[in-house]
CSV table of C-alpha atoms in Angstrom, one decimal:
chain,number,residue,atom,x,y,z
A,12,MET,CA,20.0,-10.3,-13.6
A,13,THR,CA,19.3,-12.3,-10.5
A,14,THR,CA,16.3,-11.7,-8.4
A,15,THR,CA,16.6,-12.2,-4.7
A,16,SER,CA,14.6,-11.4,-1.6
A,17,PRO,CA,16.3,-11.0,1.8
A,18,ALA,CA,15.2,-13.1,4.7
A,19,PRO,CA,12.2,-11.7,6.4
A,20,VAL,CA,12.9,-10.0,9.7
A,21,THR,CA,9.8,-11.5,11.4
A,22,ALA,CA,12.0,-14.1,13.2
A,23,GLY,CA,15.0,-11.7,13.6
A,24,PRO,CA,15.8,-9.3,16.4
A,25,ALA,CA,12.8,-7.4,17.7
A,26,PRO,CA,14.4,-3.9,17.2
A,27,ALA,CA,15.1,-4.6,13.5
A,28,ARG,CA,11.6,-5.8,13.0
A,29,ILE,CA,10.0,-2.9,14.8
A,30,GLY,CA,12.3,-0.5,12.9
A,31,TRP,CA,11.2,-1.8,9.5
A,32,ILE,CA,7.6,-1.7,10.6
A,33,ALA,CA,7.9,2.0,11.7
A,34,LEU,CA,9.7,2.9,8.6
A,35,THR,CA,7.2,1.3,6.3
A,36,ALA,CA,4.3,2.8,8.2
A,37,MET,CA,5.5,6.2,7.1
A,38,SER,CA,4.2,5.5,3.6
A,39,PRO,CA,0.4,5.2,4.4
A,40,LEU,CA,0.8,8.1,6.8
A,41,ILE,CA,2.0,10.2,3.9
A,42,TRP,CA,-0.7,8.8,1.6
A,43,GLY,CA,-3.2,10.0,4.2
A,44,THR,CA,-2.4,13.6,3.3
A,45,THR,CA,-3.5,13.1,-0.4
A,46,TYR,CA,-7.2,14.0,0.1
A,47,LEU,CA,-6.4,17.2,1.9
A,48,VAL,CA,-3.7,18.3,-0.5
A,49,THR,CA,-5.9,17.4,-3.5
A,50,THR,CA,-9.0,19.3,-2.2
A,51,GLU,CA,-7.1,22.3,-0.8
A,52,LEU,CA,-4.3,22.9,-3.2
A,53,LEU,CA,-4.9,21.3,-6.6
A,54,PRO,CA,-7.1,22.6,-9.5
A,55,PRO,CA,-10.4,20.6,-9.3
A,56,GLY,CA,-11.6,18.3,-12.0
A,57,HIS,CA,-8.2,17.0,-13.3
A,58,PRO,CA,-7.6,13.7,-11.5
A,59,LEU,CA,-5.7,12.0,-14.3
A,60,PHE,CA,-3.4,14.9,-14.7
A,61,ALA,CA,-2.8,14.9,-11.0
A,62,ALA,CA,-2.0,11.2,-11.1
A,63,LEU,CA,0.4,11.9,-14.0
A,64,MET,CA,2.2,14.6,-12.1
A,65,ARG,CA,2.4,12.4,-9.1
A,66,SER,CA,4.0,9.5,-10.9
A,67,LEU,CA,6.0,10.4,-14.0
A,68,PRO,CA,8.3,13.3,-12.7
A,69,ALA,CA,9.0,11.3,-9.4
A,70,GLY,CA,9.7,8.1,-11.4
A,71,LEU,CA,12.2,9.9,-13.8
A,72,LEU,CA,14.0,11.4,-10.8
A,73,ALA,CA,14.2,8.1,-9.1
A,74,VAL,CA,15.6,6.4,-12.2
A,75,LEU,CA,18.1,9.3,-12.6
A,76,PHE,CA,19.3,9.2,-9.0
A,77,SER,CA,19.5,5.4,-8.9
A,78,ARG,CA,21.1,5.2,-12.4
A,79,SER,CA,19.3,1.9,-13.1
A,80,LEU,CA,17.0,0.8,-15.9
A,81,PRO,CA,15.1,-2.4,-16.1
A,82,HIS,CA,16.6,-5.3,-18.0
A,83,GLY,CA,15.0,-8.3,-19.7
A,84,HIS,CA,11.7,-9.3,-18.2
A,85,TRP,CA,11.8,-6.5,-15.7
A,86,TRP,CA,10.6,-4.1,-18.5
A,87,TRP,CA,7.2,-5.8,-18.7
A,88,ARG,CA,7.1,-6.5,-15.0
A,89,SER,CA,7.7,-2.8,-14.3
A,90,PHE,CA,4.7,-1.9,-16.5
A,91,VAL,CA,2.5,-4.6,-14.9
A,92,LEU,CA,3.4,-3.5,-11.4
A,93,GLY,CA,3.2,0.2,-12.3
A,94,ALA,CA,-0.3,-0.3,-13.7
A,95,LEU,CA,-1.6,-2.3,-10.8
A,96,ASN,CA,0.0,-0.2,-8.0
A,97,LEU,CA,-0.5,3.2,-9.6
A,98,ALA,CA,-1.9,3.7,-13.1
A,99,VAL,CA,-5.1,1.6,-12.5
A,100,PHE,CA,-5.3,2.3,-8.8
A,101,PHE,CA,-5.4,6.1,-9.0
A,102,PRO,CA,-8.3,6.4,-11.5
A,103,MET,CA,-10.3,3.8,-9.6
A,104,LEU,CA,-9.7,5.7,-6.4
A,105,PHE,CA,-10.9,8.9,-8.0
A,106,VAL,CA,-14.1,7.3,-9.5
A,107,ALA,CA,-14.9,5.9,-6.1
A,108,ALA,CA,-14.3,9.3,-4.4
A,109,GLN,CA,-16.4,11.1,-7.0
A,110,ARG,CA,-19.4,8.8,-6.8
A,111,LEU,CA,-19.3,7.9,-3.1
A,112,PRO,CA,-19.0,9.8,0.1
A,113,GLY,CA,-15.4,9.9,1.2
A,114,GLY,CA,-16.0,7.6,4.2
A,115,VAL,CA,-17.5,4.9,2.0
A,116,ALA,CA,-14.5,5.1,-0.4
A,117,ALA,CA,-12.0,5.0,2.5
A,118,THR,CA,-13.8,1.9,3.9
A,119,LEU,CA,-13.6,0.1,0.6
A,120,GLY,CA,-9.9,1.0,0.4
A,121,ALA,CA,-9.5,-0.6,3.9
A,122,LEU,CA,-10.5,-3.9,2.3
A,123,GLN,CA,-7.1,-4.1,0.7
A,124,PRO,CA,-5.4,-6.1,3.5
A,125,LEU,CA,-8.1,-8.8,3.2
A,126,VAL,CA,-7.5,-8.9,-0.6
A,127,VAL,CA,-3.8,-9.2,0.0
A,128,ALA,CA,-4.3,-12.0,2.6
A,129,PHE,CA,-6.3,-14.1,0.2
A,130,LEU,CA,-4.1,-13.4,-2.8
A,131,ALA,CA,-1.0,-14.3,-0.8
A,132,VAL,CA,-2.5,-17.8,-0.4
A,133,LEU,CA,-3.3,-18.1,-4.1
A,134,VAL,CA,-0.3,-16.4,-5.6
A,135,LEU,CA,2.5,-16.9,-3.0
A,136,GLY,CA,1.3,-20.2,-1.6
A,137,GLU,CA,1.3,-18.9,1.9
A,138,ARG,CA,-0.7,-20.7,4.6
A,139,PHE,CA,-4.1,-19.2,5.3
A,140,SER,CA,-3.8,-17.0,8.4
A,141,ALA,CA,-7.0,-16.7,10.3
A,142,TRP,CA,-5.2,-14.4,12.7
A,143,ARG,CA,-4.5,-11.7,10.1
A,144,ILE,CA,-7.8,-12.2,8.3
A,145,GLY,CA,-9.6,-11.7,11.6
A,146,TRP,CA,-7.7,-8.6,12.4
A,147,GLY,CA,-8.2,-7.3,8.8
A,148,VAL,CA,-11.9,-7.5,9.4
A,149,VAL,CA,-11.6,-5.7,12.7
A,150,GLY,CA,-9.5,-3.0,10.9
A,151,VAL,CA,-12.2,-2.5,8.2
A,152,ILE,CA,-14.9,-2.2,11.0
A,153,GLY,CA,-12.7,0.3,12.8
A,154,VAL,CA,-12.1,2.4,9.7
A,155,GLY,CA,-15.8,2.3,9.0
A,156,PHE,CA,-16.6,3.7,12.5
A,157,VAL,CA,-14.1,6.5,11.9
A,158,VAL,CA,-15.0,7.7,8.4
A,159,LEU,CA,-18.6,6.6,7.7
A,160,GLY,CA,-21.1,9.3,8.4
A,161,PRO,CA,-24.9,9.2,8.7
A,162,GLY,CA,-25.3,10.5,5.2
A,163,ALA,CA,-23.2,7.8,3.5
A,164,GLY,CA,-24.7,6.8,0.2
A,165,PHE,CA,-24.1,3.8,-2.1
A,166,ASP,CA,-23.6,3.9,-5.8
A,167,VAL,CA,-23.0,0.7,-7.7
A,168,THR,CA,-20.4,2.2,-10.1
A,169,GLY,CA,-18.6,3.8,-7.2
A,170,ILE,CA,-18.6,0.6,-5.1
A,171,LEU,CA,-17.3,-1.4,-8.1
A,172,ALA,CA,-14.5,1.2,-8.7
A,173,GLY,CA,-13.5,1.1,-5.0
A,174,LEU,CA,-13.4,-2.7,-5.0
A,175,ALA,CA,-11.4,-2.7,-8.3
A,176,GLY,CA,-8.9,-0.2,-6.8
A,177,ALA,CA,-8.4,-2.4,-3.7
A,178,LEU,CA,-8.0,-5.5,-5.9
A,179,SER,CA,-5.6,-3.7,-8.3
A,180,MET,CA,-3.2,-2.5,-5.6
A,181,GLY,CA,-3.6,-5.7,-3.6
A,182,LEU,CA,-2.5,-7.8,-6.6
A,183,GLY,CA,0.3,-5.3,-7.2
A,184,VAL,CA,1.5,-5.7,-3.6
A,185,VAL,CA,1.4,-9.5,-3.8
A,186,LEU,CA,3.2,-9.6,-7.2
A,187,SER,CA,5.8,-7.2,-5.9
A,188,LYS,CA,6.4,-9.7,-3.1
A,189,LYS,CA,6.5,-12.7,-5.4
A,190,TRP,CA,8.9,-11.2,-8.0
A,191,GLY,CA,11.1,-9.4,-5.5
A,192,ARG,CA,13.6,-7.2,-7.2
A,193,PRO,CA,17.0,-7.6,-8.8
A,194,GLU,CA,19.8,-7.8,-6.2
A,195,SER,CA,21.7,-5.0,-7.8
A,196,VAL,CA,18.8,-2.6,-7.7
A,197,GLY,CA,17.8,-0.6,-4.6
A,198,ALA,CA,14.3,0.4,-3.4
A,199,LEU,CA,14.7,3.8,-5.0
A,200,GLY,CA,15.4,2.4,-8.4
A,201,TYR,CA,12.6,-0.2,-8.1
A,202,ALA,CA,10.1,2.5,-7.2
A,203,GLY,CA,11.3,4.6,-10.0
A,204,TRP,CA,10.7,1.8,-12.6
A,205,GLN,CA,7.1,1.5,-11.5
A,206,LEU,CA,6.4,5.2,-11.2
A,207,SER,CA,7.9,5.9,-14.6
A,208,ALA,CA,5.9,3.0,-16.1
A,209,ALA,CA,2.7,4.3,-14.5
A,210,GLY,CA,3.4,7.8,-15.8
A,211,ILE,CA,3.9,6.6,-19.3
A,212,LEU,CA,0.6,4.7,-19.2
A,213,LEU,CA,-1.2,7.7,-17.8
A,214,LEU,CA,0.4,10.3,-20.2
A,215,VAL,CA,-2.0,10.0,-23.2
A,216,PRO,CA,-5.3,9.5,-21.2
A,217,ALA,CA,-4.3,12.4,-18.9
A,218,LEU,CA,-3.6,14.9,-21.8
A,219,LEU,CA,-6.5,13.8,-23.9
A,220,MET,CA,-9.2,13.5,-21.2
A,221,ASP,CA,-8.1,16.1,-18.6
A,222,GLY,CA,-5.6,18.4,-20.4
A,223,VAL,CA,-3.4,20.8,-18.5
A,224,PRO,CA,-5.4,22.7,-15.9
A,225,ALA,CA,-5.7,26.5,-16.5
A,226,GLY,CA,-4.2,28.9,-14.0
A,227,ILE,CA,-1.8,26.6,-12.1
A,228,ASP,CA,-0.7,28.9,-9.2
A,229,GLY,CA,1.8,28.6,-6.4
A,230,LYS,CA,-0.6,26.4,-4.2
A,231,ALA,CA,-1.0,24.0,-7.1
A,232,ILE,CA,2.7,23.7,-7.7
A,233,ALA,CA,3.2,23.1,-4.0
A,234,GLY,CA,0.6,20.4,-4.1
A,235,TYR,CA,2.1,18.7,-7.1
A,236,LEU,CA,5.5,18.8,-5.5
A,237,TRP,CA,4.2,17.2,-2.3
A,238,LEU,CA,2.3,14.5,-4.1
A,239,GLY,CA,5.3,13.7,-6.4
A,240,LEU,CA,8.2,14.0,-3.9
A,241,ALA,CA,6.7,12.9,-0.6
A,242,GLY,CA,3.5,11.1,-1.8
A,243,ALA,CA,5.4,9.1,-4.5
A,244,LEU,CA,9.2,9.2,-4.5
A,245,VAL,CA,9.7,8.9,-0.8
A,246,SER,CA,6.6,6.9,0.2
A,247,TYR,CA,6.9,4.2,-2.5
A,248,THR,CA,10.6,3.8,-1.9
A,249,LEU,CA,9.9,3.2,1.8
A,250,TRP,CA,6.9,1.0,1.0
A,251,PHE,CA,8.8,-1.4,-1.4
A,252,ALA,CA,11.8,-1.5,1.0
A,253,GLY,CA,9.6,-2.6,3.8
A,254,LEU,CA,7.5,-5.0,1.7
A,255,ARG,CA,10.7,-6.8,0.8
A,256,ARG,CA,11.5,-7.5,4.4
A,257,LEU,CA,8.1,-7.9,6.1
A,258,PRO,CA,5.3,-10.4,5.7
A,259,VAL,CA,3.0,-9.2,2.9
A,260,THR,CA,-0.3,-9.3,4.8
A,261,ALA,CA,1.2,-7.6,7.8
A,262,THR,CA,2.6,-4.9,5.6
A,263,ALA,CA,-0.8,-4.4,3.9
A,264,LEU,CA,-2.5,-3.9,7.3
A,265,LEU,CA,-0.3,-0.9,7.8
A,266,GLY,CA,-2.4,0.7,5.0
A,267,LEU,CA,-5.1,1.2,7.6
A,268,LEU,CA,-3.1,4.2,8.7
A,269,SER,CA,-3.9,6.1,5.5
A,270,PRO,CA,-7.7,6.8,6.2
A,271,LEU,CA,-6.9,7.3,9.9
A,272,MET,CA,-4.3,10.0,9.0
A,273,ALA,CA,-6.9,11.6,6.7
A,274,ALA,CA,-9.4,11.8,9.6
A,275,VAL,CA,-6.8,13.2,11.9
A,276,LEU,CA,-5.9,16.0,9.4
A,277,GLY,CA,-9.6,16.7,8.9
A,278,ALA,CA,-10.0,17.1,12.7
A,279,LEU,CA,-6.9,19.3,13.1
A,280,LEU,CA,-7.0,21.4,10.0
A,281,ALA,CA,-10.6,21.4,8.7
A,282,GLY,CA,-12.3,21.8,12.1
A,283,GLU,CA,-14.0,18.4,12.0
A,284,SER,CA,-14.8,16.8,15.3
A,285,LEU,CA,-14.4,13.2,16.4
A,286,ASN,CA,-17.3,11.6,18.3
A,287,PRO,CA,-17.0,8.7,20.7
A,288,LEU,CA,-17.9,6.1,18.1
A,289,GLN,CA,-15.1,7.4,15.9
A,290,LEU,CA,-12.7,7.2,18.8
A,291,ILE,CA,-13.7,3.6,19.3
A,292,GLY,CA,-13.1,3.0,15.6
A,293,PHE,CA,-9.6,4.5,15.9
A,294,ALA,CA,-8.8,2.1,18.8
A,295,LEU,CA,-10.1,-0.9,16.8
A,296,ALA,CA,-8.1,0.0,13.7
A,297,LEU,CA,-4.9,0.7,15.6
A,298,ALA,CA,-5.3,-2.6,17.5
A,299,ALA,CA,-5.8,-4.4,14.2
A,300,LEU,CA,-2.7,-3.0,12.5
A,301,VAL,CA,-0.6,-3.6,15.6
A,302,ALA,CA,-1.9,-7.2,16.2
A,303,GLY,CA,-1.5,-7.9,12.5
A,304,GLN,CA,2.3,-7.4,12.9
A,305,LEU,CA,2.4,-10.3,15.4
A,306,PRO,CA,2.7,-13.9,14.2
A,307,GLY,CA,-0.4,-16.0,14.7
A,308,ARG,CA,-0.5,-18.9,17.1
A,309,ARG,CA,1.7,-21.7,15.9
A,310,ARG,CA,0.8,-25.3,16.2
A,311,ARG,CA,3.0,-27.2,18.5
A,312,ARG,CA,5.2,-29.7,16.6
A,313,THR,CA,5.0,-33.2,17.8
A,314,SER,CA,6.9,-36.4,16.9
A,315,ASP,CA,3.8,-38.5,16.5
A,316,PRO,CA,0.0,-38.2,16.0
A,317,ALA,CA,-0.5,-38.6,19.7
A,318,GLY,CA,1.6,-35.5,20.4
A,319,ILE,CA,4.1,-37.4,22.6
A,320,ARG,CA,7.6,-36.0,22.4
A,321,PRO,CA,10.5,-38.5,22.5
A,322,VAL,CA,12.6,-38.5,25.6
A,323,PRO,CA,16.2,-37.4,24.7
A,324,ALA,CA,18.8,-40.0,25.4
A,325,CYS,CA,21.0,-39.4,28.4
A,326,ARG,CA,24.6,-38.6,27.8
A,327,SER,CA,27.1,-40.3,30.0
């Protein structure tokens, strides 16, 4: 089965590029609802079961709708990507959220674009982009302004878990870009492979360590449905479709929308207020993710070391 990647749209028509950026940005916006849904709708203390419910049913539905199963090396690749993007990332995210204030955990998650930028150089052989690295740093600072409170604390285990989660999904994003996907498989099937693999990996730990929560009510069912259908099936299909067509580091910078969305929902639904420093942080983070979609300054090509262009011959 041949693996192909379409030509990136960075050099194509601006409407097509903007369209794919907007479509891909829907994924981190949906992911930004996870914290509110988890705290308000799901039974507390069952993170692995929640991760299982988010991945396995959605993955099986995607495989059923797409009518495609992995072939050859795509079996083990699906499990590697499913582990990095989901099965490892979710528990690390939970540990960080449990042992750190939410703002610290979100700031660590915002490091992912920087992880992706460096891994793209090592794994994909891309040229080092000081432009996107710089805006990635600005984005982390902006998110920190938005979500870090005066009572932010630091726990070594929580920090290591947060960094491990950022590294795990960052590597998963880069490997997804490197391996592409089979030309006969759409984004829905590709997402289904990874979600199903993640669910299989989480199945035993979730049932042994968490078990099934007692008293699952209507709110919990609604929460699981949202996380599975919107937070996994729809969002990861859009994410992998955009990742295939956009630069990997620029795509990762869109992830800054997730903590910003969580902060907006907190302000709108939980009665939290945004102070001037947080508004400045919003502006910085938004500027970073927008600027990160633009190509960096290119060096002018010259015909010789002195930079003198040859004069074209006159045609008679």
